[in-house]
Coordinates of C-alpha atoms in Angstrom, one line a residue:
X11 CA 88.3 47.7 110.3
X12 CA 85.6 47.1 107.8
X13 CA 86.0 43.7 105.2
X14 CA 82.8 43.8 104.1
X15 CA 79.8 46.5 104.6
X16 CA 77.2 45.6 106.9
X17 CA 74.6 47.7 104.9
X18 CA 74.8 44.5 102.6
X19 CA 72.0 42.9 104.8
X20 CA 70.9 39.2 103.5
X21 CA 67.6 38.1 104.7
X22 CA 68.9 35.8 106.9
X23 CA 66.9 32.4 108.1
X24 CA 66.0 32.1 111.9
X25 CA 63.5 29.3 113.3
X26 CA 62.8 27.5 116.5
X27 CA 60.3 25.7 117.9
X28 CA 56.8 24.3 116.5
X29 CA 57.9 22.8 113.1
X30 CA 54.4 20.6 114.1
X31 CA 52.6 23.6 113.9
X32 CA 49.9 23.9 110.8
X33 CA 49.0 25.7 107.9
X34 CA 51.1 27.4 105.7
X35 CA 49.5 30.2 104.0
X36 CA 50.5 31.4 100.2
X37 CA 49.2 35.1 100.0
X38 CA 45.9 34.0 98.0
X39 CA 43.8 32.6 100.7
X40 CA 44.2 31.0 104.2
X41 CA 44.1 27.4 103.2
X42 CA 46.1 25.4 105.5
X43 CA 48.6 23.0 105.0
X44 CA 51.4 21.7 106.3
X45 CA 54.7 23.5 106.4
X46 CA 57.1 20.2 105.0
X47 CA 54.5 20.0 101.8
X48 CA 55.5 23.2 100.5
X49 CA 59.4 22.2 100.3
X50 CA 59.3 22.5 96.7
X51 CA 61.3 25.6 95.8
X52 CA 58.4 28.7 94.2
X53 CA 61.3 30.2 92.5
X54 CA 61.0 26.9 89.7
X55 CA 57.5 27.8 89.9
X56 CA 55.0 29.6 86.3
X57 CA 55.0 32.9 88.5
X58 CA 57.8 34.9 88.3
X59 CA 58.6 36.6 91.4
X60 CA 57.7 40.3 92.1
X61 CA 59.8 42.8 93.7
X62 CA 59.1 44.2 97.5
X63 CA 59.9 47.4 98.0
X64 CA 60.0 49.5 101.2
X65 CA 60.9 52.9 102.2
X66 CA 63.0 53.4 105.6
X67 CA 61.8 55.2 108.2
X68 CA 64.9 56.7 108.5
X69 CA 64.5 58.4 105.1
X70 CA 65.5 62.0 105.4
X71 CA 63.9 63.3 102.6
X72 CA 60.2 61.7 103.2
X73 CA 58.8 65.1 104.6
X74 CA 54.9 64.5 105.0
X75 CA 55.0 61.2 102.7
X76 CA 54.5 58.2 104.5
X77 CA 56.5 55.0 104.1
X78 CA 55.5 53.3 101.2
X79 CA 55.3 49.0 100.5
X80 CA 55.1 48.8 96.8
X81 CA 54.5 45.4 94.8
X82 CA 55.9 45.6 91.3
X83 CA 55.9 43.5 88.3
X84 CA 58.8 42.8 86.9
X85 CA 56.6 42.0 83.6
X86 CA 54.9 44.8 83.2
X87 CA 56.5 47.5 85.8
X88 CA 53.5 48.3 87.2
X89 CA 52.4 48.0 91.0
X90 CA 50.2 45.5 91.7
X91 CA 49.5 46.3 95.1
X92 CA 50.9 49.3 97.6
X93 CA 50.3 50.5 101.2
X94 CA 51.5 53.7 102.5
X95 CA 51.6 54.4 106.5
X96 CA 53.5 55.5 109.0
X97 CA 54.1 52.7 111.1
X98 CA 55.7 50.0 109.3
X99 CA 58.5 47.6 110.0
X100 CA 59.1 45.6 107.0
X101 CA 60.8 42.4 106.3
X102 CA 61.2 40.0 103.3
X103 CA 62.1 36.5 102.8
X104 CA 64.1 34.6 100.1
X105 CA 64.4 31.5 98.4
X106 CA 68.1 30.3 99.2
X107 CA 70.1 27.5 98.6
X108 CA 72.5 25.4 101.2
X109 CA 75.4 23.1 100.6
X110 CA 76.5 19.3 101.8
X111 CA 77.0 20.5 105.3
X112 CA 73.1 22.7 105.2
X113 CA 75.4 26.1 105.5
X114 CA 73.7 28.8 103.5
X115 CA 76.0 29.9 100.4
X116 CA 72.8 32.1 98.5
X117 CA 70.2 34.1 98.5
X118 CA 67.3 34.1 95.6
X119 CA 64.3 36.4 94.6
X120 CA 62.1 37.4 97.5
X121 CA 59.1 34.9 98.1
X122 CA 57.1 36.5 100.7
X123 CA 56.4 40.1 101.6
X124 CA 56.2 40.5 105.9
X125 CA 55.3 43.9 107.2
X126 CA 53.6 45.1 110.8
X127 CA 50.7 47.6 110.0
X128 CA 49.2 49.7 113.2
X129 CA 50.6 46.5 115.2
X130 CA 49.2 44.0 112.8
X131 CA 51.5 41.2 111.4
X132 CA 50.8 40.6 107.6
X133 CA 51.9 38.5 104.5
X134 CA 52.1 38.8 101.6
X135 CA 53.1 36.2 98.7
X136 CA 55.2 37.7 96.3
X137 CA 54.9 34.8 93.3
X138 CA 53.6 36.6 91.0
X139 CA 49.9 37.2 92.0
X140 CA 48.3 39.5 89.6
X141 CA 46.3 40.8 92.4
X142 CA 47.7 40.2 95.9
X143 CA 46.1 40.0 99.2
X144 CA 47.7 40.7 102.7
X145 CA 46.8 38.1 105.1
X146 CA 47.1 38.5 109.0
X147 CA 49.3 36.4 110.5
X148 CA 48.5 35.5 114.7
X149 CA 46.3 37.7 116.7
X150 CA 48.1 40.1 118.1
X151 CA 47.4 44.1 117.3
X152 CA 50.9 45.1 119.3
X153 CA 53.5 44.2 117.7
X154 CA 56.3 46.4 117.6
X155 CA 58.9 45.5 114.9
X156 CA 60.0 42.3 112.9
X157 CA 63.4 41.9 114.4
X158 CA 64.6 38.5 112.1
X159 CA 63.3 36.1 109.4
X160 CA 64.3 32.7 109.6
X161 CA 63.4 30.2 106.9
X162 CA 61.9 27.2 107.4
X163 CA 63.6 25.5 103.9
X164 CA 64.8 26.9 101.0
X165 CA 61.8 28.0 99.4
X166 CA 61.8 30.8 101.2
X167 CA 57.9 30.7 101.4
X168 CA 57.5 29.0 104.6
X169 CA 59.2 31.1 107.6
X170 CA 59.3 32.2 111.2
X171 CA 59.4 35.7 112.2
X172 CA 61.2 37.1 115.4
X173 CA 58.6 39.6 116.6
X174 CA 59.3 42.2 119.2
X175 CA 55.5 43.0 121.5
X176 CA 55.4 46.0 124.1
X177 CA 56.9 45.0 127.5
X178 CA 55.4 46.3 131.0
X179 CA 55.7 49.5 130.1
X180 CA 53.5 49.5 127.0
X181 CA 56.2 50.8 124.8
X182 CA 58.6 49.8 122.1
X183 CA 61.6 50.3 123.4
X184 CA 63.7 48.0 120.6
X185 CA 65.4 44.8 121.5
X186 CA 69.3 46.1 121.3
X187 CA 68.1 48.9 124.4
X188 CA 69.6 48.0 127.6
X189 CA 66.6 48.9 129.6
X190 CA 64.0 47.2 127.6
X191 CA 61.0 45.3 128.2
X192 CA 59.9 43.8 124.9
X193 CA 58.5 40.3 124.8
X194 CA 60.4 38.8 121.9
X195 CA 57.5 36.0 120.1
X196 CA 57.9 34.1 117.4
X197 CA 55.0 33.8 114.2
X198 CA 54.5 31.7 111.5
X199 CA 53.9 32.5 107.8
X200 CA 51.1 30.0 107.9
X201 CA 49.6 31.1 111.2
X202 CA 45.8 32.4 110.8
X203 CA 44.7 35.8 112.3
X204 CA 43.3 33.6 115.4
X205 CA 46.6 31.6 116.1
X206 CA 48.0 33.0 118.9
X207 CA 52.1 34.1 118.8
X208 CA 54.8 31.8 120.4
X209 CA 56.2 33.4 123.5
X210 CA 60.2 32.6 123.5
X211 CA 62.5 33.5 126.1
X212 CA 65.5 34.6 123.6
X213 CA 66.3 37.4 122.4
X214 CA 67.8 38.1 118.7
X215 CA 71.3 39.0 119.8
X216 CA 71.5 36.0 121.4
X217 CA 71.4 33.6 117.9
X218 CA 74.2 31.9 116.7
X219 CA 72.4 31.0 113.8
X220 CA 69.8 28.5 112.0
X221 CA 71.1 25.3 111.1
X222 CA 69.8 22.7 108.1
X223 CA 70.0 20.0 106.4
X224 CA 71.7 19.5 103.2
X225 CA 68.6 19.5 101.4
X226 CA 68.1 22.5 103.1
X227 CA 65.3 21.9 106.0
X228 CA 65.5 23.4 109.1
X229 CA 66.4 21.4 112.1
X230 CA 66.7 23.9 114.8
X231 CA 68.6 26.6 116.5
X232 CA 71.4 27.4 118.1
X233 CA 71.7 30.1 120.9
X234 CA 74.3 31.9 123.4
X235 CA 72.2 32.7 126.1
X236 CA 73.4 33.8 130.1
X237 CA 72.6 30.3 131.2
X238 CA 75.1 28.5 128.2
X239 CA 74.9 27.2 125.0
X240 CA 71.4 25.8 124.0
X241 CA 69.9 24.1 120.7
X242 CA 66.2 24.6 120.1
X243 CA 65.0 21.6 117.6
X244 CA 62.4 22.6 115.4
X245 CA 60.3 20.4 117.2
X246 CA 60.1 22.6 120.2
X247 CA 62.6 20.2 122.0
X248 CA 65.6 21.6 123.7
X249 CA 69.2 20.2 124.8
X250 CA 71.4 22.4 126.9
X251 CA 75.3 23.3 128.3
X252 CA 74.1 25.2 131.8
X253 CA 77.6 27.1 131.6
X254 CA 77.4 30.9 132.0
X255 CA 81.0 31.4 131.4
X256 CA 79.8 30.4 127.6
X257 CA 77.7 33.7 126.9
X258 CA 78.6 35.8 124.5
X259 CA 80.3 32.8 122.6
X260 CA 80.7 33.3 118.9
X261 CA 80.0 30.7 116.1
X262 CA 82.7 30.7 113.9
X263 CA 81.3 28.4 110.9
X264 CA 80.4 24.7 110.3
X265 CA 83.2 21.9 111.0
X266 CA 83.7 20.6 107.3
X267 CA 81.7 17.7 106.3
X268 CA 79.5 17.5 109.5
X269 CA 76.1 18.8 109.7
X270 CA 75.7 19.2 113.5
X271 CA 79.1 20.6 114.0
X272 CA 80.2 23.3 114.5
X273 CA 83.4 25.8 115.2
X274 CA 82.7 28.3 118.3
X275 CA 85.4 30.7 120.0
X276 CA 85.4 31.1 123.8
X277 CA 87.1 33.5 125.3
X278 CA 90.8 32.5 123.6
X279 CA 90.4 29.2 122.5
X280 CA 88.6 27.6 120.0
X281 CA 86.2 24.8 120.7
X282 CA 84.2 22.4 118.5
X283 CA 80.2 22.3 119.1
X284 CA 78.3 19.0 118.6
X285 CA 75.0 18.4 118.9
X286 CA 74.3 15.5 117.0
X287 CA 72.5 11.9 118.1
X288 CA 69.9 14.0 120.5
X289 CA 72.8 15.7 122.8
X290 CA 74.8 18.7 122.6
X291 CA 78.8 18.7 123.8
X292 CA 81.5 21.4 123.8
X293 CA 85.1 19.4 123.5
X294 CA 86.6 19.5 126.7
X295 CA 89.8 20.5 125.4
X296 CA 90.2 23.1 122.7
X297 CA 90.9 22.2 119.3
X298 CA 93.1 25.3 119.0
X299 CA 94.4 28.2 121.4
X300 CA 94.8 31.9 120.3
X301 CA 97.8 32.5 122.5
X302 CA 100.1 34.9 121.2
X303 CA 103.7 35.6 122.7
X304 CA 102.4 39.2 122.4
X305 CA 99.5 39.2 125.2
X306 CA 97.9 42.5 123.4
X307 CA 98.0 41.3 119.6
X308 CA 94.2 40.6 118.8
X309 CA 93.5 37.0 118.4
X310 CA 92.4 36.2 114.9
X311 CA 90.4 33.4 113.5
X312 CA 87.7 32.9 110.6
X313 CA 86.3 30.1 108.5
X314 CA 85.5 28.6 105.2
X315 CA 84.3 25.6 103.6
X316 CA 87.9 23.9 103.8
X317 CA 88.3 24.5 107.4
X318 CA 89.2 27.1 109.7
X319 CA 92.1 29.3 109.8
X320 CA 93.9 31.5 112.5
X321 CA 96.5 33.4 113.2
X322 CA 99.1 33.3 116.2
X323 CA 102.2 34.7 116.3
X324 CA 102.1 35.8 113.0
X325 CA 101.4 32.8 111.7
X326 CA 99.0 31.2 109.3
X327 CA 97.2 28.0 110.5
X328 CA 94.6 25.8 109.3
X329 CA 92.0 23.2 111.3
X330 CA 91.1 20.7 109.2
X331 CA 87.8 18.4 109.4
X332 CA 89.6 16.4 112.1
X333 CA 90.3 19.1 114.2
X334 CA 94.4 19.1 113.9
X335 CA 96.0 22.2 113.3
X336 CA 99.0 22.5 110.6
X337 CA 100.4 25.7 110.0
X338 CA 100.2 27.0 106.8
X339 CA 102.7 29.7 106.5
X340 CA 104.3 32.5 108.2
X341 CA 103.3 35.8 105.4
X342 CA 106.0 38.3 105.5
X343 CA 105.3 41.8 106.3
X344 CA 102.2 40.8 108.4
X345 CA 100.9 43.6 110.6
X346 CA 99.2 41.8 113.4
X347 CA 98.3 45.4 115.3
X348 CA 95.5 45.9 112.9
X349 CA 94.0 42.2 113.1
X350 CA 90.5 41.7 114.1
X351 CA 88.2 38.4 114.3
X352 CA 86.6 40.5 110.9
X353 CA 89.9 40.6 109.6
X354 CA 89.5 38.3 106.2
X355 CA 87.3 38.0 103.3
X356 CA 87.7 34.6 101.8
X357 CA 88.3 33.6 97.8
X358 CA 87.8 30.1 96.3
X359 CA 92.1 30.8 97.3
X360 CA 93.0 33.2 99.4
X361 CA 92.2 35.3 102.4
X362 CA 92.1 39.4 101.8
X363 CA 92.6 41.6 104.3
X364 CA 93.4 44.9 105.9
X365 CA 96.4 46.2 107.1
X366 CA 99.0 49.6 107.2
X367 CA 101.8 49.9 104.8
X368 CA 104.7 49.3 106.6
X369 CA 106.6 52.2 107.3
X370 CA 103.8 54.8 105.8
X371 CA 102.1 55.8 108.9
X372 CA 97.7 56.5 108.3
X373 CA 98.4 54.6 104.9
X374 CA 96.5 51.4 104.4
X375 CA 96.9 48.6 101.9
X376 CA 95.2 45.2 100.9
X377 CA 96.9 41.9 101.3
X378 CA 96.4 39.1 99.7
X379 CA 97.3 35.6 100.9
X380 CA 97.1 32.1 99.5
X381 CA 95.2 29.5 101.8
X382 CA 97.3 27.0 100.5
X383 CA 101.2 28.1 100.4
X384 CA 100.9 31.3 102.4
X385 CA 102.3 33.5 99.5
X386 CA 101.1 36.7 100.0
X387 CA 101.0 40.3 97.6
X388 CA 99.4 43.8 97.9
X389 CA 96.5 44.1 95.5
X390 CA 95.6 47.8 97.1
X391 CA 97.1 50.7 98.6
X392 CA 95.4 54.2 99.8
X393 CA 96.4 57.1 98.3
X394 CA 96.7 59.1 100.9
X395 CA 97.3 58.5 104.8
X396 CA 94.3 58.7 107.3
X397 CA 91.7 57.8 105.3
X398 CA 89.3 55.2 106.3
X399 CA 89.9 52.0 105.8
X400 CA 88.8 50.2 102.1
X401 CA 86.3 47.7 102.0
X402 CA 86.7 44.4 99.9
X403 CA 83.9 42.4 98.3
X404 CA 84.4 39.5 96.1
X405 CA 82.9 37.6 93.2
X406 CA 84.8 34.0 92.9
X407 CA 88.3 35.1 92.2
X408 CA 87.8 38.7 91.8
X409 CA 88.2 41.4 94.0
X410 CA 86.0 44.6 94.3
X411 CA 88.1 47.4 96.1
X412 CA 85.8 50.3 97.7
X413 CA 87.9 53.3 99.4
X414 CA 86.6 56.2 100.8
X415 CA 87.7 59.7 99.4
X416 CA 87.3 61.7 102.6
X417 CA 86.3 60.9 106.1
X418 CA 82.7 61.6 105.4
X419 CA 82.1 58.5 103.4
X420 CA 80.5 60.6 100.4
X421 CA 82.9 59.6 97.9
X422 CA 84.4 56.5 96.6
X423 CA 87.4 54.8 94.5
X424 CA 86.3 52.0 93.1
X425 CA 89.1 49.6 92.2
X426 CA 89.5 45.9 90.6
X427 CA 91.0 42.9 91.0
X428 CA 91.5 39.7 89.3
X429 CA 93.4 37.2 91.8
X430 CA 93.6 34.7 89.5
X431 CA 96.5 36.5 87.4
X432 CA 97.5 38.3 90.8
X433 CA 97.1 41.2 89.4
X434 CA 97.0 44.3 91.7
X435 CA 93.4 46.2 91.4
X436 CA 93.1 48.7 88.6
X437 CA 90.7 51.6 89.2
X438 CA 87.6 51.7 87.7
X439 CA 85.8 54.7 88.8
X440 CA 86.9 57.7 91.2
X441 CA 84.2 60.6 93.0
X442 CA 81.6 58.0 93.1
X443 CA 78.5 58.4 95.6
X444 CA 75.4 56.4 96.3
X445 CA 76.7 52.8 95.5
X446 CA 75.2 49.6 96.1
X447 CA 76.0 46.0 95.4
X448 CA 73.3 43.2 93.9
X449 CA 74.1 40.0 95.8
X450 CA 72.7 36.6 94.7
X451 CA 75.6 34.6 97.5
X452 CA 76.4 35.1 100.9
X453 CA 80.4 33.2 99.9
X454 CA 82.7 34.2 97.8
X455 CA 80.4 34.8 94.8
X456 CA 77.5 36.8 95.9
X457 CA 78.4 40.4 94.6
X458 CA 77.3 40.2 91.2
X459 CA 77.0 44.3 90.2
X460 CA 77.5 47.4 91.7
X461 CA 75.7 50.0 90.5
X462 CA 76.3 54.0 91.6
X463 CA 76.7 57.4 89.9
X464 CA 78.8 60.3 89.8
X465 CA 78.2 62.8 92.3
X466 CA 78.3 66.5 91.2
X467 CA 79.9 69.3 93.3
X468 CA 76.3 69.7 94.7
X469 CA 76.2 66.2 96.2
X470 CA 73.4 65.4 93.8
X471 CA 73.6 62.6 91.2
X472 CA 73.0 63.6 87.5
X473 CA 70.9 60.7 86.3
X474 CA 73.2 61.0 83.0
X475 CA 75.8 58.9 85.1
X476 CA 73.6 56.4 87.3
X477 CA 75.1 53.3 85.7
X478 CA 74.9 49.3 86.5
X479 CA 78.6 47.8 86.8
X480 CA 79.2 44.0 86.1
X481 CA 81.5 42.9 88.0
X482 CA 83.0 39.5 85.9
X483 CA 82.7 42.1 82.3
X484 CA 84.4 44.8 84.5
X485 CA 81.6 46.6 82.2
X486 CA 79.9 49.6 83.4
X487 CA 76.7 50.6 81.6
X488 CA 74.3 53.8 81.7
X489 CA 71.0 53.5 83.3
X490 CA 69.3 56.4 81.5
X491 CA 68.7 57.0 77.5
X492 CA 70.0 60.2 76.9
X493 CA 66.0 61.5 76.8
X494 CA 65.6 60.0 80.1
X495 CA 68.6 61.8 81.3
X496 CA 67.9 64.9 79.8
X497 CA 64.1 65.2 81.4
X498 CA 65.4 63.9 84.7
X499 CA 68.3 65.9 85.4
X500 CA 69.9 65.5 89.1
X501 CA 68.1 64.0 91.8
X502 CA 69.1 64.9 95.4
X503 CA 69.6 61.2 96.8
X504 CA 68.5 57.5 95.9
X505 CA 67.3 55.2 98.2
X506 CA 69.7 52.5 96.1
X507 CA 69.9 51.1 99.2
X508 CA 66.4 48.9 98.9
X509 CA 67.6 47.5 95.7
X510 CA 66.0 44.0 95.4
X511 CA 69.1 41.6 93.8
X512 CA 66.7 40.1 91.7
X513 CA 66.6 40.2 87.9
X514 CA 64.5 43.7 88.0
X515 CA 65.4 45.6 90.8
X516 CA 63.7 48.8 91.9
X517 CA 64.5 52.0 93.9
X518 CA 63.4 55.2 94.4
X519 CA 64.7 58.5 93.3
X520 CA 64.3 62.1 94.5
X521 CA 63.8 65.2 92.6
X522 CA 64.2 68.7 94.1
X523 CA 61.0 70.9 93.5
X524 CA 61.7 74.7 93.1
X525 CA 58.9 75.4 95.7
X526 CA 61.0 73.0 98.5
X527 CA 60.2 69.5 99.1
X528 CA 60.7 66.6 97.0
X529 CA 59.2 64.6 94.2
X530 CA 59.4 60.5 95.1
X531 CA 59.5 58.3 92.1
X532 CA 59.7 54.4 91.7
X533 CA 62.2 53.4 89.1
X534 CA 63.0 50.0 87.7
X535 CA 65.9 48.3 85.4
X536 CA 67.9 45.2 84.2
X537 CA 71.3 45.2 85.7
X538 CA 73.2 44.4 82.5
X539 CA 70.3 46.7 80.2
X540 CA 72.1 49.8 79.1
X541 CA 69.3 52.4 78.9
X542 CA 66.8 49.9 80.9
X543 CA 66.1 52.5 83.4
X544 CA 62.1 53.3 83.0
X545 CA 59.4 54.6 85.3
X546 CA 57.4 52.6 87.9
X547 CA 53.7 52.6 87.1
X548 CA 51.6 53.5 90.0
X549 CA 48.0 52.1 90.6
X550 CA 45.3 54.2 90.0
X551 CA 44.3 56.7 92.4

């Protein structure tokens, strides 16, 4: 089941440890300060933020050209700094902001530019130098890949990164590999090329997540590890549950109205996490079981702002801020075979998710269902049978419908849907390829434009119909000018991927050369700019 593409990657926030530690560089020298004097969000800053860009090294089209880190302006569209190599790992963070229970609910403009060079950690500060420098962050020369950024606050300025280092064996073997080796570290943004990195003894898969304050400052971390549950303070100090029955628990969201709470399953039941007033406790007895009558029906729970929800027995229920459990409702026609702990995406309202039409076997349909009374509708159904199943983003109250056209993924339906008049999702666009959404939120609100074009029987994308969508307008408007079009023609694939949601995002473009090979260009528009597309500006050779 898929509610939700994991190709929409937020730079999430990580931390531990060492808050105490000082310095905190900002790209233009290696003055040190403290990390808490550089709260102040940079985004209300005179600079306006310049876009990171990065390609992949996973780009099948890159031939002989190296990866490329381009700085652009959004002012001028010009680069303002670039490094080309072929052994970068690459990482950005972002301002964000958090809400009364310090949850992260969205992401801002990239602050500061993180990439690993021939084993060298650099930064770079994205606020709108004119001329930015890469600094070196820590000593080490080894380092193998940024594996997670964590921020610090919302500023997104000041931040930790999870660092992978070779193991024993001298290689990098990547942290997800069952066999490997690598020493996970942790480095500061404001960490000087003589500091050396913080040895850990977690590894990435192993976070439940950053927690903060409401005013959005980072108090520490909280881990599943084989030992238990821990919380690492960012002070360094640690408070544990020595419980190995406890790995592999997942975090489920924040209790409502409590800061150091939280909602976590285990195994079948769900448990509340505190670790508040210097402690940490797991509530002896559940708050809620996920027992169903039928022993193989997946058990099925999710949160939001208002509390958790879960389903048993086919039922809807809700756990409130004081842990009690009402039900809700019992939504007709609810197919609890295809259920999954990914099985909702949340509204201001309702829950929307997944499931097959009843008596249409390989045909799929989206529900919707009201948080509140349990009234439930269809908003989608697949055309056909067997085909994968759709994907649903939201922005507020509206629904964005994506649906596969073939098993291959190549082309989409695009469908719409406005919950607040119930009304089932009209289709917007049909054949569409390379598609990707601009986020500014991670809840209910973040997907703010797609933008895509219309694949050809070739596979390639005539630049005539690359076009930005607005989600609220249900507008969709061309890219090119006609001229641009024209002189452009098709290009074999976009990396629309790296798109930057910021208010000038880039990406790059490939155009087939008759003698084989490709030429890489760096393109730039405004979302809701019909004709905005135009032409990076690279630096001077």
């Amino acid at each position: 089941m898929k509610i939700g593409p994991t190709w929409l990657g937020c730079t999430m926030l990580v931390a531990a440890l060492l808050l105490s530690a000082c310095g905190a560089g900002d790209g233009r020298d290696d003055n040190q300060a403290s990390p808490n004097s550089l709260a102040a969000n940079p985004a209300n800053a005179a600079y306006q933020v310049a876009l990171a860009y990065a390609t992949p090294l996973d780009d099948p089209w890159r031939g002989d050209q190296p990866q490329e880190i381009k700085v652009i302006s959004p002012q001028t569209g010009q680069v303002v700094w670039s490094l080309a190599s072929e052994t970068l790992s690459v990482a950005l963070s972002t301002s964000m902001t958090v809400n009364a229970d310090g949850v992260p609910i969205s992401q801002g403009p990239a602050q500061r530019l993180f990439y690993i060079d021939q084993g060298v950690v650099q930064t770079l500060s994205l606020q709108g130098d004119t001329t930015p420098r890469p600094r070196q962050l820590s000593q080490t020369s080894a380092a193998c890949r940024i594996e997670r950024v964590i921020n610090s606050d919302t500023s997104g300025d000041v931040a930790w990164l999870l660092v992978s280092l070779p193991g024993a064996n001298g290689q990098c073997d990547g942290m997800n590999a069952s066999d490997t080796d690598d020493v996970p570290v942790l480095i500061g943004s404001w960490q000087t090329a003589s500091e050396p990195p913080v040895r850990i003894d977690f590894y990435p898969h192993w976070m439940l997540g950053p927690r903060y304050t409401p005013q959005g400052q980072l108090t520490g971390l909280l881990l599943s590890t084989p030992s238990g549950i821990t919380f690492i303070q960012a002070d360094g100090g640690r408070r544990s549950i020595d419980d190995p029955s406890l790995f592999g628990a997942r975090l489920l969201g924040q209790v409502p109205g409590k800061v150091d709470q939280a909602y976590v399953k285990i195994e079948q039941a769900i448990h509340v996490l505190d670790w508040s007033d210097g402690r940490i406790a797991l509530s002896t007895a559940p708050a809620a079981r996920l027992t169903n009558t039928n022993p193989s029906a997946p058990r099925v729970a999710w949160a939001h702002e208002t509390g958790l929800y879960f389903i048993v027995d086919g039922r809807l229920w809700q756990l409130d801020g004081q842990h009690r459990a009402q039900a809700v409702a019992t939504p007709p026609d609810l197919d609890e075979s295809r259920l999954g702990d990914d099985v909702a995406v949340s509204t201001p309202q309702e829950l929307l998710f997944v499931q097959d039409v009843p008596g249409s076997p390989g045909k799929t349909q989206v529900r919707a269902l009201s948080r509140t009374t349990g009234a439930a509708y269809t908003l989608f159904e697949s055309v056909q049978a067997n085909q994968p199943d759709p994907i649903v983003l939201t922005l507020g109250r509206v629904a964005l419908i994506l649906q596969a056209e073939d098993m291959s993924e190549t082309r989409w339906t695009i469908a719409r849907a406005d919950l607040s008049s119930q009304q089932t999702a009209q289709v917007v666009a049909r054949g569409v390829s390379i598609l990707h959404a601009l986020l500014t939120s991670q809840t209910h609100g973040g997907m703010t434009h797609m933008v895509w074009c219309q694949a050809n029987a070739g596979a390639q994308c005539p630049v005539a119909s690359l076009v930005s969508y607005n989600v609220e307008q249900n507008l969709a408007r061309p890219l090119a000018t006609s001229q641009l079009a024209r002189e452009q023609g098709v290009w074999s694939i976009l990396n629309i991927s790296q798109i930057e949601h910021t208010g000038a995002p880039v990406f790059t473009s490939y155009t087939p050369l008759q003698g084989g090979g490709h030429q890489r260009r760096t393109w730039q528009f405004n979302p809701d700019g019909q004709g905005s597309l135009k032409l990076v500006q690279d630096l001077p050779r």
